[in-house]
Amino acid sequence: MPSPVQSAHEIMVPFFDAESAGALVHVNWQQNLSQRKADYYALTADNITTGEQVPFFIAAEYYKSSMKANPNHIANVGELVAGEGYKLKVDDRLQYGQKNAQGELRFVVYHDKERKPYQHRFIETAVGSATAGKAAEMAKAFGVGAAGDQIMGQLKCFVGDYLHTF
């Protein structure tokens, strides 16, 4: 089992490229008795500290090139590494979801922390909305096989649990 990303680790988030930015996922949830939704990019980031990869969700407004004026944009909070992307230290700006207390299937989320979606909203949306070529890659990132019942079995591990802050 890969070691889960931890606070103080450094991760490399790739540059935004509309063609290879990863799957744009639409996350829906209910908060304060109203329906909410937001767009995220589902990426694979490199954990520089461990040499492993980690599923990484970033709010579209923090990633798209056209949004660089946003003070929370990855270009404004990460360290630019030429030819690579943005190096980002894992701290309380980031949140995470995981399968269990041991950190299995941990993924990282960078967004407005006022948003309160359950962890499973990211998993089910990312796996379910991935294009045919990306579906297997996304399912593999979360440790699930190709069968729908396996995906649903994994999702049950996340139901009802909010994201955690590093």
Tab-separated table of C-alpha atoms in Angstrom:
chain	number	residue	atom	x	y	z
A	1	MET	CA	0.000	0.000	0.000
A	2	PRO	CA	1.427	3.424	-0.918
A	3	SER	CA	2.070	5.714	2.017
A	4	PRO	CA	-0.610	8.404	2.288
A	5	VAL	CA	0.263	12.021	1.658
A	6	GLN	CA	0.871	13.849	4.944
A	7	SER	CA	1.102	17.416	6.205
A	8	ALA	CA	4.465	19.024	5.264
A	9	HIS	CA	4.912	16.761	2.211
A	10	GLU	CA	5.490	18.538	-1.078
A	11	ILE	CA	3.436	17.726	-4.142
A	12	MET	CA	3.859	18.752	-7.769
A	13	VAL	CA	0.679	19.899	-9.500
A	14	PRO	CA	1.031	19.900	-13.298
A	15	PHE	CA	0.519	23.069	-15.318
A	16	PHE	CA	-2.969	23.647	-16.663
A	17	ASP	CA	-3.363	22.417	-20.219
A	18	ALA	CA	-6.936	22.324	-21.507
A	19	GLU	CA	-6.221	19.158	-23.510
A	20	SER	CA	-4.544	17.173	-20.736
A	21	ALA	CA	-5.869	18.871	-17.598
A	22	GLY	CA	-7.613	15.754	-16.408
A	23	ALA	CA	-11.294	15.094	-16.159
A	24	LEU	CA	-13.484	18.082	-15.322
A	25	VAL	CA	-15.881	16.767	-12.717
A	26	HIS	CA	-19.068	18.391	-11.488
A	27	VAL	CA	-19.487	17.852	-7.749
A	28	ASN	CA	-22.978	18.306	-6.298
A	29	TRP	CA	-23.870	18.352	-2.620
A	30	GLN	CA	-26.320	19.774	-0.130
A	31	GLN	CA	-25.203	22.334	2.434
A	32	ASN	CA	-27.274	24.512	4.752
A	33	LEU	CA	-30.468	23.104	3.231
A	34	SER	CA	-29.571	24.204	-0.295
A	35	GLN	CA	-28.137	22.438	-3.301
A	36	ARG	CA	-24.542	23.332	-4.171
A	37	LYS	CA	-22.308	22.462	-7.076
A	38	ALA	CA	-18.777	23.219	-8.204
A	39	ASP	CA	-16.406	22.144	-10.956
A	40	TYR	CA	-13.097	20.470	-10.172
A	41	TYR	CA	-10.262	19.029	-12.196
A	42	ALA	CA	-9.321	15.472	-11.271
A	43	LEU	CA	-5.549	15.158	-11.641
A	44	THR	CA	-2.722	12.949	-10.588
A	45	ALA	CA	-0.095	14.891	-8.665
A	46	ASP	CA	3.387	13.709	-7.761
A	47	ASN	CA	4.185	13.455	-4.075
A	48	ILE	CA	7.767	14.741	-4.255
A	49	THR	CA	8.439	13.673	-0.666
A	50	THR	CA	7.635	9.981	-1.213
A	51	GLY	CA	8.059	9.619	-4.975
A	52	GLU	CA	4.502	8.307	-5.287
A	53	GLN	CA	1.449	9.684	-7.039
A	54	VAL	CA	-1.698	10.963	-5.393
A	55	PRO	CA	-5.191	11.712	-6.754
A	56	PHE	CA	-5.653	15.479	-6.586
A	57	PHE	CA	-8.825	17.518	-7.061
A	58	ILE	CA	-8.523	21.243	-7.655
A	59	ALA	CA	-11.383	23.718	-7.959
A	60	ALA	CA	-11.618	24.911	-11.555
A	61	GLU	CA	-11.359	28.548	-10.471
A	62	TYR	CA	-8.034	27.745	-8.757
A	63	TYR	CA	-6.572	26.005	-11.818
A	64	LYS	CA	-7.806	27.345	-15.171
A	65	SER	CA	-5.341	29.738	-16.818
A	66	SER	CA	-8.069	32.327	-17.362
A	67	MET	CA	-8.557	32.595	-13.580
A	68	LYS	CA	-4.981	33.545	-12.567
A	69	ALA	CA	-6.230	36.793	-10.964
A	70	ASN	CA	-7.844	34.703	-8.211
A	71	PRO	CA	-5.564	35.061	-5.141
A	72	ASN	CA	-6.030	31.343	-4.412
A	73	HIS	CA	-5.062	30.257	-7.929
A	74	ILE	CA	-2.375	27.576	-7.948
A	75	ALA	CA	-0.026	30.026	-9.735
A	76	ASN	CA	-0.333	32.387	-6.758
A	77	VAL	CA	0.112	29.852	-3.957
A	78	GLY	CA	2.475	27.268	-5.442
A	79	GLU	CA	6.148	27.575	-6.272
A	80	LEU	CA	6.698	27.655	-10.041
A	81	VAL	CA	8.997	24.865	-11.212
A	82	ALA	CA	9.908	25.451	-14.867
A	83	GLY	CA	8.840	22.654	-17.165
A	84	GLU	CA	7.126	20.755	-14.330
A	85	GLY	CA	4.271	22.606	-12.649
A	86	TYR	CA	3.640	24.107	-9.234
A	87	LYS	CA	5.240	22.755	-6.079
A	88	LEU	CA	2.782	22.955	-3.223
A	89	LYS	CA	3.482	22.239	0.422
A	90	VAL	CA	0.739	20.196	2.053
A	91	ASP	CA	-0.725	22.340	4.817
A	92	ASP	CA	-4.066	23.528	6.170
A	93	ARG	CA	-5.018	25.065	2.804
A	94	LEU	CA	-5.624	21.520	1.569
A	95	GLN	CA	-8.153	18.901	2.558
A	96	TYR	CA	-8.260	15.167	2.033
A	97	GLY	CA	-10.531	12.188	1.882
A	98	GLN	CA	-9.664	8.544	2.465
A	99	LYS	CA	-11.087	5.076	2.832
A	100	ASN	CA	-10.131	4.535	6.480
A	101	ALA	CA	-8.088	5.855	9.415
A	102	GLN	CA	-4.964	4.186	8.016
A	103	GLY	CA	-5.092	6.573	5.047
A	104	GLU	CA	-5.888	4.017	2.353
A	105	LEU	CA	-6.899	5.610	-0.966
A	106	ARG	CA	-6.158	9.106	0.344
A	107	PHE	CA	-6.802	11.916	-2.126
A	108	VAL	CA	-6.150	15.650	-1.805
A	109	VAL	CA	-8.573	18.506	-2.504
A	110	TYR	CA	-7.659	22.163	-3.042
A	111	HIS	CA	-10.755	24.378	-2.960
A	112	ASP	CA	-12.655	26.892	-0.865
A	113	LYS	CA	-12.903	25.138	2.501
A	114	GLU	CA	-16.284	26.751	3.109
A	115	ARG	CA	-17.587	24.051	0.777
A	116	LYS	CA	-18.700	21.004	2.747
A	117	PRO	CA	-19.255	18.082	0.351
A	118	TYR	CA	-18.894	14.513	1.577
A	119	GLN	CA	-15.764	12.673	0.477
A	120	HIS	CA	-17.683	10.222	-1.691
A	121	ARG	CA	-18.961	13.058	-3.916
A	122	PHE	CA	-15.482	13.366	-5.408
A	123	ILE	CA	-14.944	9.658	-5.931
A	124	GLU	CA	-18.291	8.756	-7.466
A	125	THR	CA	-18.276	11.831	-9.688
A	126	ALA	CA	-14.693	11.371	-10.882
A	127	VAL	CA	-15.057	7.680	-11.652
A	128	GLY	CA	-18.554	8.068	-13.097
A	129	SER	CA	-17.834	11.045	-15.333
A	130	ALA	CA	-14.399	10.065	-16.608
A	131	THR	CA	-14.205	9.558	-20.343
A	132	ALA	CA	-13.697	6.014	-21.580
A	133	GLY	CA	-9.924	6.438	-21.757
A	134	LYS	CA	-9.720	8.043	-18.336
A	135	ALA	CA	-12.242	5.831	-16.517
A	136	ALA	CA	-9.826	2.948	-15.972
A	137	GLU	CA	-7.084	5.344	-14.893
A	138	MET	CA	-9.380	7.110	-12.420
A	139	ALA	CA	-10.751	3.822	-11.064
A	140	LYS	CA	-7.193	2.529	-10.641
A	141	ALA	CA	-6.203	5.703	-8.762
A	142	PHE	CA	-8.886	4.925	-6.199
A	143	GLY	CA	-8.080	1.241	-6.032
A	144	VAL	CA	-11.254	-0.043	-7.639
A	145	GLY	CA	-11.675	-2.561	-10.428
A	146	ALA	CA	-13.680	-2.187	-13.594
A	147	ALA	CA	-16.888	-3.750	-12.273
A	148	GLY	CA	-19.604	-1.365	-11.121
A	149	ASP	CA	-20.310	-3.351	-7.964
A	150	GLN	CA	-16.680	-2.994	-6.917
A	151	ILE	CA	-16.888	0.778	-7.397
A	152	MET	CA	-20.068	0.991	-5.351
A	153	GLY	CA	-18.528	-1.182	-2.629
A	154	GLN	CA	-15.612	1.205	-2.362
A	155	LEU	CA	-17.878	4.252	-2.341
A	156	LYS	CA	-19.700	2.954	0.710
A	157	CYS	CA	-16.467	3.441	2.622
A	158	PHE	CA	-16.734	7.180	2.015
A	159	VAL	CA	-20.442	7.836	2.518
A	160	GLY	CA	-21.274	10.495	5.053
A	161	ASP	CA	-17.723	11.530	5.898
A	162	TYR	CA	-16.659	15.123	5.293
A	163	LEU	CA	-13.257	16.075	3.955
A	164	HIS	CA	-10.529	16.473	6.583
A	165	THR	CA	-8.111	19.414	6.788
A	166	PHE	CA	-4.384	18.656	6.967
